[in-house]
XYZ file of C-alpha atoms in Angstrom:
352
model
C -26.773 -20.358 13.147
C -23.535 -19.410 11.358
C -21.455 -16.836 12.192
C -22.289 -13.696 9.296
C -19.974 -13.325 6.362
C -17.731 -10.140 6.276
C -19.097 -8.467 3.246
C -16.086 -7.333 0.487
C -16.444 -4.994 -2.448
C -13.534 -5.163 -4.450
C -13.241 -2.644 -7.301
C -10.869 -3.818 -10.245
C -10.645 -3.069 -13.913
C -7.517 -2.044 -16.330
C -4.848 0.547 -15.352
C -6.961 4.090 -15.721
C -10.297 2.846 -14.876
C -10.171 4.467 -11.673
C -10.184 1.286 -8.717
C -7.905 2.610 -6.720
C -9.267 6.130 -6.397
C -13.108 4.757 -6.022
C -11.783 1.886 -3.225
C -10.024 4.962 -1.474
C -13.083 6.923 -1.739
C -15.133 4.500 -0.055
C -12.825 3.373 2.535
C -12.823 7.304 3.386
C -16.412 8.007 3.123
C -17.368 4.988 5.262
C -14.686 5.985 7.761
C -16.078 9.625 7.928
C -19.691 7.654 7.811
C -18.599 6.652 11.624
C -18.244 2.917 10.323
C -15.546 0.566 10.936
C -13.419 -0.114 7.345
C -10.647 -1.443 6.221
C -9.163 -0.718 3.269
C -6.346 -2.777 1.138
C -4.835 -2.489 -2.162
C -3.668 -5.844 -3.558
C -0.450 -4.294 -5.233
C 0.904 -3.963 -2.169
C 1.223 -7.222 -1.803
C 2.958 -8.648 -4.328
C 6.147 -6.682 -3.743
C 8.725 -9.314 -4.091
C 11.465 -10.038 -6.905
C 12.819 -11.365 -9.180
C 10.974 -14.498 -10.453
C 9.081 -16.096 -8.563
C 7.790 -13.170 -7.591
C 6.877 -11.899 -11.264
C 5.553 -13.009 -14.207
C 2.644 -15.796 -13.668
C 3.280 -16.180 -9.993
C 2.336 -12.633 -9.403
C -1.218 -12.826 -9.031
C -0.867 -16.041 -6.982
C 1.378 -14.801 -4.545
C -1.163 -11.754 -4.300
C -4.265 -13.506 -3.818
C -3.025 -15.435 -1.293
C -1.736 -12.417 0.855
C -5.103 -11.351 0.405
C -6.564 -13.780 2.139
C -3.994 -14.074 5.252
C -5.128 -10.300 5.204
C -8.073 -10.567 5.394
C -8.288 -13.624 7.557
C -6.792 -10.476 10.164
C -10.135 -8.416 9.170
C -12.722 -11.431 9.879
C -15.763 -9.759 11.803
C -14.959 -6.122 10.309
C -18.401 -4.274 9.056
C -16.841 -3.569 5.284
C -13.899 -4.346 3.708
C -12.495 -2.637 0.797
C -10.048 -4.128 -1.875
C -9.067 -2.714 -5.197
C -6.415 -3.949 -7.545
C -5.797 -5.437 -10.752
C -7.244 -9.995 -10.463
C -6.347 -12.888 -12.868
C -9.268 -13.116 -15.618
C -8.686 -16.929 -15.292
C -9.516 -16.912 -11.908
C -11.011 -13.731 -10.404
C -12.282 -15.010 -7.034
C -11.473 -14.851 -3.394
C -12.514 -18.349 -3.042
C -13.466 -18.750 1.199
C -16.946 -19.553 3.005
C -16.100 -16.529 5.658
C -16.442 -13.815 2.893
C -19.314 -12.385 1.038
C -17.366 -10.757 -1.982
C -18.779 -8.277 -4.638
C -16.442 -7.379 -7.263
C -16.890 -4.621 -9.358
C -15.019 -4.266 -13.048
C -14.697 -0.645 -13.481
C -14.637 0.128 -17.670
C -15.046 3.514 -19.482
C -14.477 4.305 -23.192
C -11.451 3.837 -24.721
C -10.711 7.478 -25.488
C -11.758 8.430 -22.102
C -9.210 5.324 -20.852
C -6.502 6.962 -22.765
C -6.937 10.902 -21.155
C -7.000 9.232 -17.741
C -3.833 6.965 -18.239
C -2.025 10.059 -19.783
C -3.066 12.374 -17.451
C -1.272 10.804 -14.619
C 1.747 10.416 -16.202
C 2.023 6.981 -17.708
C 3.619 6.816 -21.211
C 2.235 7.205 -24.358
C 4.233 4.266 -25.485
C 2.701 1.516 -22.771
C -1.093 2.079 -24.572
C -1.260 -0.592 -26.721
C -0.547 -2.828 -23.611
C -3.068 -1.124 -21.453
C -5.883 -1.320 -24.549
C -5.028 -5.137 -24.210
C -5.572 -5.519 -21.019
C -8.905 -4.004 -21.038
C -9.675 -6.210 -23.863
C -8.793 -8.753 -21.947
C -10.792 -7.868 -18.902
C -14.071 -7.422 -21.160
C -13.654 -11.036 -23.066
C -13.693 -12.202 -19.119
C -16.452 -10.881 -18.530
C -15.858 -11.147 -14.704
C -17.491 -9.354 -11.602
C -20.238 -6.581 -12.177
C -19.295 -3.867 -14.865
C -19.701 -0.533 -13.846
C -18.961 1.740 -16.997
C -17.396 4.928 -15.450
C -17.582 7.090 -18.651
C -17.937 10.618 -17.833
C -18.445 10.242 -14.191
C -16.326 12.267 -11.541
C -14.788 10.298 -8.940
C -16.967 11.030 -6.410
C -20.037 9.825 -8.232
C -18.286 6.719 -8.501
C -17.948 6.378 -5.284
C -21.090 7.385 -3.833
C -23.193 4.792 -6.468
C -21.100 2.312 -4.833
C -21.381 3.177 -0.922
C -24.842 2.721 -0.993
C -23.891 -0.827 -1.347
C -21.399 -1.360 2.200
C -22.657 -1.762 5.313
C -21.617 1.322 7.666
C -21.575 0.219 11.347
C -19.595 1.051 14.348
C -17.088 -1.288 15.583
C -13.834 -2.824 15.881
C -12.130 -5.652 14.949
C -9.503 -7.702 17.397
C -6.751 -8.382 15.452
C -4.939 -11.974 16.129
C -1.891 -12.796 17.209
C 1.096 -12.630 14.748
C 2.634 -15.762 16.552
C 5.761 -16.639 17.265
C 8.791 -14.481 15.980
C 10.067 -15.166 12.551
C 13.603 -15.532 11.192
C 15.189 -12.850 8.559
C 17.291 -11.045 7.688
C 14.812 -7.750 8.665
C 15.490 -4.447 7.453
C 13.478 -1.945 8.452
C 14.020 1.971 7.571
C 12.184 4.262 9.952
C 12.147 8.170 10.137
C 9.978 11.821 9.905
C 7.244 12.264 7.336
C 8.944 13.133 3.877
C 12.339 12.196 5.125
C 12.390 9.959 2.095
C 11.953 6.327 3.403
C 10.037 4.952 0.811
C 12.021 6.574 -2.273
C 15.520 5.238 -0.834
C 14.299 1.688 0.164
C 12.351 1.092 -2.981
C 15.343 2.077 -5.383
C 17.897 -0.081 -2.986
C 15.006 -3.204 -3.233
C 15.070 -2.648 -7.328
C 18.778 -2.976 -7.181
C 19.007 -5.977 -5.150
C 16.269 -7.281 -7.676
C 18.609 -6.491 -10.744
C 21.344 -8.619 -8.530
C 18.867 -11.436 -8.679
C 18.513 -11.589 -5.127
C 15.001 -12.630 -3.853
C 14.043 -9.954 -1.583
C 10.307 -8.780 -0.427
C 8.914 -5.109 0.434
C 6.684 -4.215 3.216
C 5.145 -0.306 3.320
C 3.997 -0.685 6.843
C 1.611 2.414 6.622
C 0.258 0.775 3.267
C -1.147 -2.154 5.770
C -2.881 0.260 8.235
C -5.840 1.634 6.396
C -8.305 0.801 9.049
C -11.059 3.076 10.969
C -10.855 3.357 13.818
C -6.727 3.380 13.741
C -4.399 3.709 14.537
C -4.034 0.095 15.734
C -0.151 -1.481 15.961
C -1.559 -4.958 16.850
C -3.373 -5.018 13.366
C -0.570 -4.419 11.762
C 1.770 -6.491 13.705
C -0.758 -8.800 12.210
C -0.741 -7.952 8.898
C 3.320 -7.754 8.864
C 3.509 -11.058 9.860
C 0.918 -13.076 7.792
C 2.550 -10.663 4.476
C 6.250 -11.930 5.754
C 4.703 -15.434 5.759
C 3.907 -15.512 2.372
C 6.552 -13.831 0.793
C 8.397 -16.359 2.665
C 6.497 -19.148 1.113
C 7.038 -17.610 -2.867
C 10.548 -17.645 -2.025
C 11.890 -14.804 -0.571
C 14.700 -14.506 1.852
C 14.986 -11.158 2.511
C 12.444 -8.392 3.967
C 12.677 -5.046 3.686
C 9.929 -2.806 5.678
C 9.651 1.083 5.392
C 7.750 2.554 8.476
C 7.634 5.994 9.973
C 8.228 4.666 13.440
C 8.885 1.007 14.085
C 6.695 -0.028 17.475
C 7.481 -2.673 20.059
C 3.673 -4.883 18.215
C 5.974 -4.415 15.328
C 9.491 -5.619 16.776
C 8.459 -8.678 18.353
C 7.050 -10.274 14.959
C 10.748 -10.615 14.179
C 13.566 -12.955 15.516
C 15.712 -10.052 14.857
C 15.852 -7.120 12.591
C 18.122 -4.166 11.668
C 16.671 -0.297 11.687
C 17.719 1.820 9.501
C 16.904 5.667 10.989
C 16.645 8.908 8.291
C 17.328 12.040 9.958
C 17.786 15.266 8.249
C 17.608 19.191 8.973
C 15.084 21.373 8.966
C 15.732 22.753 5.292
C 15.837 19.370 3.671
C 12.952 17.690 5.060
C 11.038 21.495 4.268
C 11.964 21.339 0.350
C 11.425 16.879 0.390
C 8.081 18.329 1.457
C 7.885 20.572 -0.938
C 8.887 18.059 -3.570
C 6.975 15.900 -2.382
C 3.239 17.992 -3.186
C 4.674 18.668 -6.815
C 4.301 15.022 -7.162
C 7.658 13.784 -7.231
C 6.981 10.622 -6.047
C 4.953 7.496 -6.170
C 1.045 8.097 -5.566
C 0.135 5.833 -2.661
C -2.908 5.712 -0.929
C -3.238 8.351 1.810
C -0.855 10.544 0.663
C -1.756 14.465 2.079
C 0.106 15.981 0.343
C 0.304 15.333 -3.751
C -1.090 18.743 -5.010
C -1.440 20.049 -1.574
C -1.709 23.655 -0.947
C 1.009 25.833 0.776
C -0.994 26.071 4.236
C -1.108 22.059 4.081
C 2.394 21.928 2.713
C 4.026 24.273 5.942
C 2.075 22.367 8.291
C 3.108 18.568 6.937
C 6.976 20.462 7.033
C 6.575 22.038 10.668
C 5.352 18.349 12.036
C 7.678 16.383 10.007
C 10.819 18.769 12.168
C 9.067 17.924 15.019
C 9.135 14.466 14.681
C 12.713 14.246 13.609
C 13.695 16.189 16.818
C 11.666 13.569 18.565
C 12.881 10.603 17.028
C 16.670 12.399 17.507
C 15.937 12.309 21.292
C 14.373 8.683 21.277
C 17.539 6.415 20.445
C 17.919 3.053 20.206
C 19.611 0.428 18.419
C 19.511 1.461 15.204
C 21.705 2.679 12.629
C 21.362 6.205 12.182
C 21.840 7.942 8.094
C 21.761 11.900 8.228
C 20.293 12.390 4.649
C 20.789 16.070 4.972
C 21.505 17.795 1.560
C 21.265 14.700 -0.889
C 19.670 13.684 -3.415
C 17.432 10.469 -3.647
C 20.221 8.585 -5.328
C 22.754 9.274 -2.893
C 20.399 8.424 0.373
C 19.185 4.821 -1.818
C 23.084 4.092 -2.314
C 24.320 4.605 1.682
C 20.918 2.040 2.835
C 22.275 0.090 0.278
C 25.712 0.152 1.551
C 23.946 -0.833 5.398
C 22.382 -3.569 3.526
C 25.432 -4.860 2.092
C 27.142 -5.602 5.940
C-alpha cells in the first residue's frame, strides 16, 4: 500500500474575498482543535526583486517555493495555504498531495466595502474588479460565494472539511550550508524589524539589485511550535529558490536568530535593534493603531490596552535579555527615530 496523501485546502480568490483571514481561521481553529497544522501564505514567498522576480515569473517562483515547503510538511494531518494562483495554471501538480482549492467570491459591491475597508485605494478598483473577472472566466477550484457571511462562518463551513489529528511532523534536514551574502535583522517584539528591513529591501530593489526577503516568523505557523528545525527547513529550501529565480542577496527578519537557523548559512551578518523602554512602549502602541503591514499572527492590530501593556512589558524584557546575550552581531540603538531613519542606518550596514 502507498503511503497516504497529506490532504491541502488552499483558499484563494481576488484581493477582498477574504483567503487569508478564512486560511488563518482554520489553521487556528484546527490548532485549538488539538490537531497538528500548518499554515502558509504563498505571498510570502515570492518576496524577491526586481524582474525576475516580478511580473510573469511571480507566480512561478511562488509555486515552486510552495512545493519545497511543503515537501518540509509531508506526513502533517492538514495543511493550510491561501494566496492569490495563476488562472492558467492553478494546481499544485505532485502525487504526495491531496489538494482542495477553494475560490472564495462575493458580490461585487460587497468586494468593494471589504477592499475599502482595509485601506486599499479607491483608485486600484478597476484592477481588483478585473481580477475577479478574471478568476470567474477560470472557473478554477470550488467556488464558495462568501456574500454576507462573517468570517467565522467561513471558516467553520470549511473545517468540517480538514482532518484534525494529533501529531507531529519531523522536519528534514536543510543540508549543507549555503553561500550569501546573509543579512539577518534580529531584535524585541515591535522593535521595528520588519518595517526597517522591508523599506531598505524596496530600496535596493529601486537600485536594481536582485535581492530576496525572508520573514522568518511568517515560515513558522505550525501546531505544535515552536519548532527551529522546521524552519531551519523552510529557510533553506525558500533561500534555494530564490537562489534559482536569480537572486543574490538574502535578507531575513527574525525576532531571535537560533543556532537551527545559523548553520543553514555559510556565513551571515546580524543586524540587532535595541531600543528603550519608551520607544519600544509607543512602537507598540503604534503598532495596535495599525500602522503597519497586517501579517498573519499579528496580536496586536486593534488590540486592547490590557493586551497592548502586556505585548510592551514583554517586548522590554526581551530587549534587556537580548542586551545581556551578545554575540557577533552588529548592534543599531533605534531609540527615538522614526521608521525612516532606523531603514536608512540597516541600509548603511548593508552597504559595507
Amino acid at each position: 500500500m502507498g503511503t497516504a496523501k497529506t490532504p491541502v485546502l488552499w483558499t484563494t480568490g481576488a484581493p477582498g474575498t477574504g483567503k487569508s483571514t478564512t486560511a488563518w481561521g482554520l489553521y487556528r481553529r484546527i490548532g485549538e482543535a488539538g490537531g497538528n497544522v500548518a499554515y502558509v501564505d504563498i505571498d510570502q514567498l515570492g518576496l524577491i526583486g526586481p524582474p525576475p522576480g516580478g511580473g510573469d515569473a511571480s507566480h512561478a517562483i511562488k509555486a515552486a517555493n510552495l512545493l519545497r515547503v511543503l515537501e518540509n510538511l509531508r506526513g502533517t494531518a492538514q495543511l493550510v495555504v491561501s494566496g492569490v494562483v495563476d488562472p492558467a495554471k492553478p494546481y499544485i501538480e505532485s502525487r504526495d498531495f491531496d489538494l482542495t482549492l477553494v475560490r472564495l467570491t462575493c458580490d461585487r459591491d460587497e468586494l468593494e466595502r471589504r477592499f475599502l475597508g482595509r485601506g486599499s485605494p479607491a483608485a486600484a478598483l478597476p484592477d481588483l474588479f478585473a481580477v475577479a473577472d478574471a478568476y470567474d472566466r477560470a472557473g478554477f477550484g470550488e467556488e464558495m460565494d462568501t456574500t454576507g457571511q462573517r468570517p467565522e462562518d467561513t471558516v467553520e463551513a470549511l473545517f468540517h472539511r480538514c482532518a484534525v489529528e494529533a501529531g507531529s511532523v519531523r522536519p528534514p534536514d536543510p543540508g549543507l550550508p549555503l553561500p550569501g551574502p546573509v543579512t539577518v535583522v534580529t531584535g524585541p517584539t515591535a522593535v521595528g524589524k520588519s518595517t526597517a528591513a522591508f523599506s531598505a529591501l524596496r530600496d535596493l530593489w529601486e537600485r536594481d539589485l536582485p535581492v530576496a526577503y525572508v520573514d522568518l516568523a511568517q515560515l513558522g505557523f505550525a501546531h505544535p511550535a515552536p519548532d527551529p528545525a522546521l524552519e531551519a527547513a523552510h529557510l533553506s529550501a525558500v533561500w534555494r529558490g530564490y537562489r534559482d529565480a536569480g537572486a543574490k542577496r538574502l535578507i531575513v527578519v527574525a525576532r531571535e536568530f537560533r543556532p537551527e537557523h545559523r548553520r543553514v548559512f555559510g556565513a551571515v551578518t546580524v543586524v540587532h535593534f535595541d531600543a528603550d523602554e519608551p520607544t519600544l512602549t509607543e512602537r507598540v502602541r503604534r503598532r495596535a493603531e495599525g500602522e503597519s503591514a497586517l501579517l498573519a499572527g499579528d496580536e496586536l492590530r486593534g488590540a486592547p490596552p490590557g493586551v497592548r501593556d502586556r505585548v510592551a512589558a514583554r517586548a522590554v524584557a526581551e530587549a534587556a535579555r537580548m542586551r545581556r546575550s551578545g554575540g557577533d552581531r552588529v548592534v543599531l540603538d533605534t531609540s527615538g527615530q522614526e521608521p525612516a531613519e532606523t531603514a536608512a542606518a540597516l541600509l548603511a550596514v548593508l552597504a559595507q
